[in-house]
Coordinates of C-alpha atoms in Angstrom, one line a residue:
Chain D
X1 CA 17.2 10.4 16.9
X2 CA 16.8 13.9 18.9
X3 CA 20.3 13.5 20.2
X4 CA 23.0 15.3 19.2
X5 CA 25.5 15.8 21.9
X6 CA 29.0 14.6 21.6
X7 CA 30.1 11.5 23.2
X8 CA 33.0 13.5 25.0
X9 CA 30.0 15.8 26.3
X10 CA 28.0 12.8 27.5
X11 CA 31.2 11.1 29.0
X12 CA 31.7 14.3 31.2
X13 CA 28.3 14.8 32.2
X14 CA 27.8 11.1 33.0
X15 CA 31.0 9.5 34.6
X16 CA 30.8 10.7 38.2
X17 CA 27.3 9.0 38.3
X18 CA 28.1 5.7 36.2
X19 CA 31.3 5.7 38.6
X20 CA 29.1 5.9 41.7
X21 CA 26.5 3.3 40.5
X22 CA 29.1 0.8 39.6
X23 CA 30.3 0.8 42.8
X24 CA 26.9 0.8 44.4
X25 CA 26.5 -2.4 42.5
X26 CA 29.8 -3.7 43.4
X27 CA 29.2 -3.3 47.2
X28 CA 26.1 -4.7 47.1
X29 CA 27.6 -7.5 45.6
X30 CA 30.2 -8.0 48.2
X31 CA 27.4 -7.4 50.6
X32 CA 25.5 -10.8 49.1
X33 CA 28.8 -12.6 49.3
X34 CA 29.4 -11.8 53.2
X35 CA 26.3 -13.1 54.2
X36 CA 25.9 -16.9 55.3
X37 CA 24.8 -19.3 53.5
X38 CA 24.6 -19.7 49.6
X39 CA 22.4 -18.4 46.9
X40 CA 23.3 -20.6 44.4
X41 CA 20.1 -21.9 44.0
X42 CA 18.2 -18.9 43.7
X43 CA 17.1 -17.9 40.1
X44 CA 17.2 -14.0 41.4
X45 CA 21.3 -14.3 41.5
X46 CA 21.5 -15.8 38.4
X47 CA 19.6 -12.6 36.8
X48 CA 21.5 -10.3 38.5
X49 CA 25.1 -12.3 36.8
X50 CA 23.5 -12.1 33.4
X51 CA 22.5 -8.8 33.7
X52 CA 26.3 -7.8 34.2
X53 CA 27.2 -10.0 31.7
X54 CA 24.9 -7.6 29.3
X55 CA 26.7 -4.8 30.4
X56 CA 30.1 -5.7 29.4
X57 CA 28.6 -6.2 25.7
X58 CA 28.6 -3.2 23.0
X59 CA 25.5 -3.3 21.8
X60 CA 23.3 0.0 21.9
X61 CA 20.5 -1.7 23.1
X62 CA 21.7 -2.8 26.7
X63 CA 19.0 -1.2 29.0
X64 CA 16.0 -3.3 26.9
X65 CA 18.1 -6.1 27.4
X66 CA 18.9 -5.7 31.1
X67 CA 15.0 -5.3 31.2
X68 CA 13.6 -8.6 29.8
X69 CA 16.3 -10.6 31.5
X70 CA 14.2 -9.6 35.0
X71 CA 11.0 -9.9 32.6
X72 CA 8.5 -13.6 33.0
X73 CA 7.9 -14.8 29.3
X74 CA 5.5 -13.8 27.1
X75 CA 3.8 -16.4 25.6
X76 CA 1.8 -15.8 22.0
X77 CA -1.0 -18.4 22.9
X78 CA -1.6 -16.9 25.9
X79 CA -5.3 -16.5 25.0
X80 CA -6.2 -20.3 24.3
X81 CA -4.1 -21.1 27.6
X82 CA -7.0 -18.7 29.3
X83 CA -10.1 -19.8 26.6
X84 CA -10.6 -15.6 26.4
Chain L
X1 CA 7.6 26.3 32.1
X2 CA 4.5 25.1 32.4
X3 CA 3.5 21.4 32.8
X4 CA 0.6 19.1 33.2
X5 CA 1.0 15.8 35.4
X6 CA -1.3 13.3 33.5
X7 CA -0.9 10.4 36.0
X8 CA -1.2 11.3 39.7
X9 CA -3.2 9.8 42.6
X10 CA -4.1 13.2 44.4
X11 CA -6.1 11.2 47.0
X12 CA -3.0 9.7 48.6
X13 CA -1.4 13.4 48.1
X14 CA -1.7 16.8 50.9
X15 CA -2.9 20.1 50.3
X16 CA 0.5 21.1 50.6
X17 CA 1.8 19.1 47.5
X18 CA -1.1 20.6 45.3
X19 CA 0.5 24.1 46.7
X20 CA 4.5 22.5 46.1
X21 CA 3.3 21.3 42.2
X22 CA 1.8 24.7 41.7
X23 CA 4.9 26.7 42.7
X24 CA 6.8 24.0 40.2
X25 CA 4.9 24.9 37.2
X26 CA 1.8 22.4 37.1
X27 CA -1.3 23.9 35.5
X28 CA -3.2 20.6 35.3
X29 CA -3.6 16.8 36.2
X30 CA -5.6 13.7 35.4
X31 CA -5.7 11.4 38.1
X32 CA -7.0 7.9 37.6
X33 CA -8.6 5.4 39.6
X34 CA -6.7 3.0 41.3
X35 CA -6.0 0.8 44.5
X36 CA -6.5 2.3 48.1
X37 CA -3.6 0.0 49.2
X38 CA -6.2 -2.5 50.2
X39 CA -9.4 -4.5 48.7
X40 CA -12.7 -2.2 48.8
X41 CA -15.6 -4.8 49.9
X42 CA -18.2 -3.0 48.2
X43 CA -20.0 -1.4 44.7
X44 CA -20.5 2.1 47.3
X45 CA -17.0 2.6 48.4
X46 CA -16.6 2.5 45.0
X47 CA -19.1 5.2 44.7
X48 CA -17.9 7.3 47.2
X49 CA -14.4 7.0 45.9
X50 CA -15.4 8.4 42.3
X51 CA -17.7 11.0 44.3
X52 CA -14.4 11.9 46.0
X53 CA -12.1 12.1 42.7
X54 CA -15.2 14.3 41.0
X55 CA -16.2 16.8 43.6
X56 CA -13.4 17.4 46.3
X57 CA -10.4 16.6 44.3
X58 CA -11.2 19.8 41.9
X59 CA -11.7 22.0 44.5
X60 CA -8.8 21.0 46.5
X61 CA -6.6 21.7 43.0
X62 CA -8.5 24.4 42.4
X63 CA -7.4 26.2 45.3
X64 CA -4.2 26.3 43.8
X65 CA -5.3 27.0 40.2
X66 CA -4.3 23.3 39.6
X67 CA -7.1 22.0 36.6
X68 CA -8.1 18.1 38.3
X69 CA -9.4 15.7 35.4
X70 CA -10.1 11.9 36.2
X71 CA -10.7 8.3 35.2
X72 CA -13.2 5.7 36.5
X73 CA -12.4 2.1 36.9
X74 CA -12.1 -0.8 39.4
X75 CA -8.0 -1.4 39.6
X76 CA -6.6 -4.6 38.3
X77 CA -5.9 -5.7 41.5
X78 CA -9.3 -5.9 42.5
X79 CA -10.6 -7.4 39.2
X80 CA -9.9 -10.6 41.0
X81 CA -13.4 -10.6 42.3
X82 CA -14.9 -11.0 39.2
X83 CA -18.7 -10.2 40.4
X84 CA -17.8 -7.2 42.2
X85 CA -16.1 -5.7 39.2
X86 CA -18.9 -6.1 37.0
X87 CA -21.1 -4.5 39.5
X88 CA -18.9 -1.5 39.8
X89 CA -18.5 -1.1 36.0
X90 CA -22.5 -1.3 35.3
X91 CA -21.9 1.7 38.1
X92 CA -19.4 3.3 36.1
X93 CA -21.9 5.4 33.1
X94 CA -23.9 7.4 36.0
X95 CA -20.7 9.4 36.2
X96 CA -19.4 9.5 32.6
X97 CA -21.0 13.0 31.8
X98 CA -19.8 14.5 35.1
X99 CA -17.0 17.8 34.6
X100 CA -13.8 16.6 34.2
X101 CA -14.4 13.0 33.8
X102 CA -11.6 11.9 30.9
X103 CA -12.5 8.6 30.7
X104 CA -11.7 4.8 31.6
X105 CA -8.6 4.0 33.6
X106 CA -6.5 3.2 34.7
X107 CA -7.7 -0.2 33.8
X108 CA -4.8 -3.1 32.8
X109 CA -3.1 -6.0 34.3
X110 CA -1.5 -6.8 37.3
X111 CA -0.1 -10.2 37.7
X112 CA -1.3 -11.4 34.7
X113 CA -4.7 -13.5 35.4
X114 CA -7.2 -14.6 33.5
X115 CA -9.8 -12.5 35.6
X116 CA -7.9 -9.4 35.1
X117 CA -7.7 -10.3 31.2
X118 CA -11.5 -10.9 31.6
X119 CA -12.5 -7.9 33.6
X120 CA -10.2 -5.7 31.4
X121 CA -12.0 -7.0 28.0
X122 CA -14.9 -5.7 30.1
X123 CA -14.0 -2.4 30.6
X124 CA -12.4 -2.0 26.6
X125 CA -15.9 -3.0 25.8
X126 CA -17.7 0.0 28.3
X127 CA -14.9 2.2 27.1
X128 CA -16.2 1.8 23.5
X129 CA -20.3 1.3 23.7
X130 CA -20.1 4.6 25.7
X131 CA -17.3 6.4 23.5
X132 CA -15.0 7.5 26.4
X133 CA -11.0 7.4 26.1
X134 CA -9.2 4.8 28.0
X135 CA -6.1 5.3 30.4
X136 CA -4.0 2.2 30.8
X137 CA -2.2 0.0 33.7
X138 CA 1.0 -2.1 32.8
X139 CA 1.9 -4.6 35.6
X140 CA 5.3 -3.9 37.7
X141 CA 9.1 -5.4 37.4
X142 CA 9.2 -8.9 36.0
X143 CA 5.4 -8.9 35.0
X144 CA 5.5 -5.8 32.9
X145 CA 6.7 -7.4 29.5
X146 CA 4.3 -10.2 29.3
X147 CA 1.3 -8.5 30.6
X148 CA 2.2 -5.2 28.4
X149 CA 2.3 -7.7 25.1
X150 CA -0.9 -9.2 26.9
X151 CA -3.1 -6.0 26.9
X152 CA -1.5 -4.8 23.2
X153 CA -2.7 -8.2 21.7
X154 CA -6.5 -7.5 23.6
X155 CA -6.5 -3.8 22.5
X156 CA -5.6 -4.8 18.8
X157 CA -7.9 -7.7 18.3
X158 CA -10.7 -5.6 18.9
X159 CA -11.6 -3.9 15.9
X160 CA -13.7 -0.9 17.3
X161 CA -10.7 0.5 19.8
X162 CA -9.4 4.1 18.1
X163 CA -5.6 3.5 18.8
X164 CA -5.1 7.3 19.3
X165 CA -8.0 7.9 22.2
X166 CA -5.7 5.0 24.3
X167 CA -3.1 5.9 26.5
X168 CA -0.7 2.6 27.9
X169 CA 1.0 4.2 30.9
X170 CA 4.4 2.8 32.4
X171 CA 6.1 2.1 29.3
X172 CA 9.8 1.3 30.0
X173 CA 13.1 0.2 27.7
X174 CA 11.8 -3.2 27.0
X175 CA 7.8 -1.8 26.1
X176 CA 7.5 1.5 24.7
X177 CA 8.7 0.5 21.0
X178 CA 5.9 -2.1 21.1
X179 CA 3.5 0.4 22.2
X180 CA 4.0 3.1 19.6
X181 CA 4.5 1.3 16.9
X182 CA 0.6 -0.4 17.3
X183 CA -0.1 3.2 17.5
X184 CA -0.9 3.9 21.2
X185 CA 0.0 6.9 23.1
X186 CA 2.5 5.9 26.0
X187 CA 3.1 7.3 29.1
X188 CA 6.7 6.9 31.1
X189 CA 6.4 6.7 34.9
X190 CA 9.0 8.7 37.0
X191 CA 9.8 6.7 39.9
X192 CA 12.5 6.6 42.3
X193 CA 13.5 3.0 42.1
X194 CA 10.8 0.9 39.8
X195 CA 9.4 2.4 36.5
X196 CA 11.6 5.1 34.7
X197 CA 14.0 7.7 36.0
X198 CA 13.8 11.1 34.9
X199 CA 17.5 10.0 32.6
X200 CA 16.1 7.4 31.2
X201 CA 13.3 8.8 30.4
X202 CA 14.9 11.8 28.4
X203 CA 17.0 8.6 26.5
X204 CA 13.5 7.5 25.3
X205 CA 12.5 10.7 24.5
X206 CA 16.2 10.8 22.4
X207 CA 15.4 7.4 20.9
X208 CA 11.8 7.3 19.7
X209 CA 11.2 11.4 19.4
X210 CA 8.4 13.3 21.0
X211 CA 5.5 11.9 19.4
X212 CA 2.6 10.2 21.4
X213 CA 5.2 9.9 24.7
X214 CA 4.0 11.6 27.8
X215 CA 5.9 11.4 31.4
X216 CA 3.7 11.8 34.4
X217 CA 4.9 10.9 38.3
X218 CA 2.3 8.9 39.1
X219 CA 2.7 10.4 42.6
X220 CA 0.8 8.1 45.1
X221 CA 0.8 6.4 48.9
X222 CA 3.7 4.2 48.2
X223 CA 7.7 5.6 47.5
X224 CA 6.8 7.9 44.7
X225 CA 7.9 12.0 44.0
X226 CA 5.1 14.2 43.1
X227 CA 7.1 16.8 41.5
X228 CA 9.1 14.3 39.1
X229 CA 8.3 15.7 35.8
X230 CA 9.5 18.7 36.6
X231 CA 13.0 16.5 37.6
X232 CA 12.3 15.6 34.0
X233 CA 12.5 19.1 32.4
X234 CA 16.0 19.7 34.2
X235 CA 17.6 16.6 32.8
X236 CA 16.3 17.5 29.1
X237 CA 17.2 21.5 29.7
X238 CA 20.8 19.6 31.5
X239 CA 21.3 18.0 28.0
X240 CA 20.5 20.9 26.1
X241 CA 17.2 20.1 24.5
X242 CA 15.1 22.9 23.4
X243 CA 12.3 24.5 25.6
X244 CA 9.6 23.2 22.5
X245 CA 10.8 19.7 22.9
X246 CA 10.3 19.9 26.3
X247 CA 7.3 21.4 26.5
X248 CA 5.8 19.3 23.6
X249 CA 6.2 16.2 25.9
X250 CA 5.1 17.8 29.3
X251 CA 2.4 20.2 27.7
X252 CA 1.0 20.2 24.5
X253 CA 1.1 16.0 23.9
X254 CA -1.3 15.9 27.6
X255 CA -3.1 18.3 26.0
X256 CA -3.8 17.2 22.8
X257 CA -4.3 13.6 24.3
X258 CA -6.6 14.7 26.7
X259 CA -8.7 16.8 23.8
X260 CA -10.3 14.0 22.7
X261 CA -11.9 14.0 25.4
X262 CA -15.5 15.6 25.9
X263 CA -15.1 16.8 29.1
X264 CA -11.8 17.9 28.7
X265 CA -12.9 21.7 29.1
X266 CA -9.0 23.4 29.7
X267 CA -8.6 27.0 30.3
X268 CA -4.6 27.2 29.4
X269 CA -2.5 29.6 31.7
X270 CA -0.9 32.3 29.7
X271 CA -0.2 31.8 26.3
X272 CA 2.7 33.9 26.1
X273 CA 4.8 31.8 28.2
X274 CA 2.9 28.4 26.8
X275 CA 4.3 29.4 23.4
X276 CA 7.8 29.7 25.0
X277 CA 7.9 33.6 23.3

C-alpha cells in the first residue's frame, strides 16, 4: 500500500473537510424532510439511508460499498438474456 | 512537472484552455471520439468529425506545443442505431494510418443494451483484424458496475484481445480492482461531482500502486475541469508522495500505454525535468 502517513497526519489534514461534508449531507437531508409530501416510496431515499448506514460501519472498504449500493445488478448470464 | 491528459474532448474545449493546460504543465493529450451532445444522422458527419480530431485539433494544440493524439469510434450512445454504426466502423480503417491516430475508442457501454453490447463486439473485432489499441467507455452512476463487469466478460472471452494494448477508462472504488486484476490498464476520471475526485483518486493510487492506473479529466461540453490532473498532482504532493510516483501516473504510464501504439510518434519536452533531476 503506497501510504505511509500517520493517521494523526491524515486526521489533521482531513477533518475540516469530512466536518464540512457531513454537514452538507445533513442539510440536505433536512432540506428533503422540509419539503411536502413524502418520499417513502421512492427507492432513491432508501439508498441514500443505507448508504449512511455504511458509513457508521468500520470496515476499510466503505467507499466500494457506498458505490454498489447506488450500482443496478450485475447479472453473470447476462449474455444468454441478450443471445450475444 | 510535466503531464499528459490521456482523456480529453478538445472539440468541446477553447483555444484558451489549450493555452491554460500548457501554462499547467501539459505536454500531450489523446482525445477520443465521443458524443456531440446529440445523435449525428449520418456516416459523413462522422467523417467530418474524425477529419476535425485529425487535422485541426493538432494544430490548434500545436500552437501551444500541446502533442494531440486521437481515437476513432461511433459513441455508445449512438450504437443504438445499429445500421448506422456498422456503416461508420467499415469507415473507420481509411483513417487508421493517419499521424496521431492511437486507436479505437472510446468505444463501451452506456445504459447497458444489447445493441451497444453488439456494436461494441464490433468494434473489439475491427480493433483486432486491423491491430490498433482500444480506448474504453464505462457507463455513468448506477450503470457503471454492471456494464463495467459487462465489457470485462466481452473483452476476456475473446481470445485474440492483448490485455495490455486496452485501456478501461472511468474506473471508480467499486471497478478498478476488477479491471487490473484481468490485466487491463485503467484510467480514473476527474470530475467535479460524478466519476472520481482528485482525493479519491490519490486513495486508489495508495491502495492498488501505480501500475497500469492513469488519471485524465476527460474535460468536455458538460460540468467537467480541464486542468484536473494537475488538481491531482497537488493532492499527491499535499500527502507527501514523491515527485516519481507522481509522475509515473501522469507521465510515464500515458506514455508507455500509448507506445504501443504505431502512430504514437512523441517528442518528450526536456528530459532533465521529465527525469525529476
Amino acid at each position: 500500500m503506497f501510504n505511509s502517513r500517520r493517521s494523526a497526519e491524515v486526521l489533521e489534514q482531513e477533518f475540516l473537510p469530512i466536518r464540512a461534508k457531513v454537514l452538507e449531507v445533513a442539510a440536505a437531508l433536512d432540506r428533503l424532510d422540509r419539503g411536502a409530501g413524502s418520499l417513502a416510496s421512492d427507492a432513491r431515499r432508501a439508498q441514500i439511508q443505507a448508504a449512511i448506514q455504511i458509513l457508521l460501519r468500520p470496515d476499510d472498504d466503505r467507499a466500494e460499498q457506498v458505490q454498489l449500493i447506488f450500482s443496478r445488478q450485475f447479472r453473470d448470464d447476462w449474455r444468454e438474456e441478450f443471445d450475444i | 512537472m510535466y503531464y499528459i491528459d490521456p482523456h480529453i474532448h478538445m472539440v468541446s474545449r477553447t483555444t484558451d484552455d489549450y493555452e491554460t493546460l500548457a501554462k499547467m504543465g501539459c505536454v500531450a493529450l489523446s482525445e477520443p471520439a465521443f458524443w456531440a451532445g446529440y445523435d449525428r444522422g449520418s456516416v459523413d458527419g462522422f467523417r467530418d468529425y474524425f477529419e476535425q480530431l485529425i487535422g485541426f485539433e493538432p494544430k490548434r494544440a500545436g500552437w501551444y506545443g500541446i502533442q494531440h493524439f486521437c481515437w476513432l469510434c461511433i459513441n455508445a450512445k449512438e450504437a443504438e442505431n445499429v445500421a448506422l454504426a456498422r456503416e461508420v466502423i467499415a469507415m473507420i480503417p481509411q483513417f487508421l494510418d493517419r499521424p496521431g491516430v492511437l486507436g479505437i475508442g472510446e468505444i463501451g457501454l452506456n445504459k447497458n443494451t444489447k445493441n451497444e453490447a453488439t456494436v461494441f463486439l464490433e468494434h473489439i473485432d475491427l480493433a483486432i483484424r486491423t491491430d490498433e489499441q482500444i480506448l474504453i467507455h464505462t457507463p455513468h452512476l448506477e450503470d457503471k458496475y454492471q456494464g463495467t463487469r459487462m465489457i470485462l466478460d466481452m473483452l476476456c472471452d475473446d481470445g485474440r484481445v492483448n490485455r495490455e494494448r486496452v485501456l478501461v477508462d472511468h474506473v471508480e472504488e467499486h471497478t478498478v480492482r476488477h479491471v487490473l486484476d484481468e490485466g487491463f490498464w485503467a484510467g480514473m476520471t476527474l470530475y467535479p461531482v460524478s466519476k472520481c475526485t482528485p482525493g479519491r483518486a490519490a486513495d486508489i493510487v495508495e491502495l492498488y500502486g501505480p501500475e497500469r492506473l492513469l488519471v485524465n479529466s476527460a474535460g468536455d461540453w458538460g460540468p467537467s475541469k480541464p486542468t484536473a490532473v494537475p488538481d491531482f498532482i497537488l493532492e499527491m504532493r499535499r500527502r507527501g508522495h514523491s515527485e516519481s510516483l507522481i509522475r509515473r501516473v501522469v507521465y510515464d504510464n500515458p506514455v508507455a500505454f500509448f507506445s504501443q501504439s504505431r502512430n504514437f510518434v512523441f517528442n518528450p519536452p526536456d528530459v532533465t525535468e521529465a527525469a525529476g533531476v
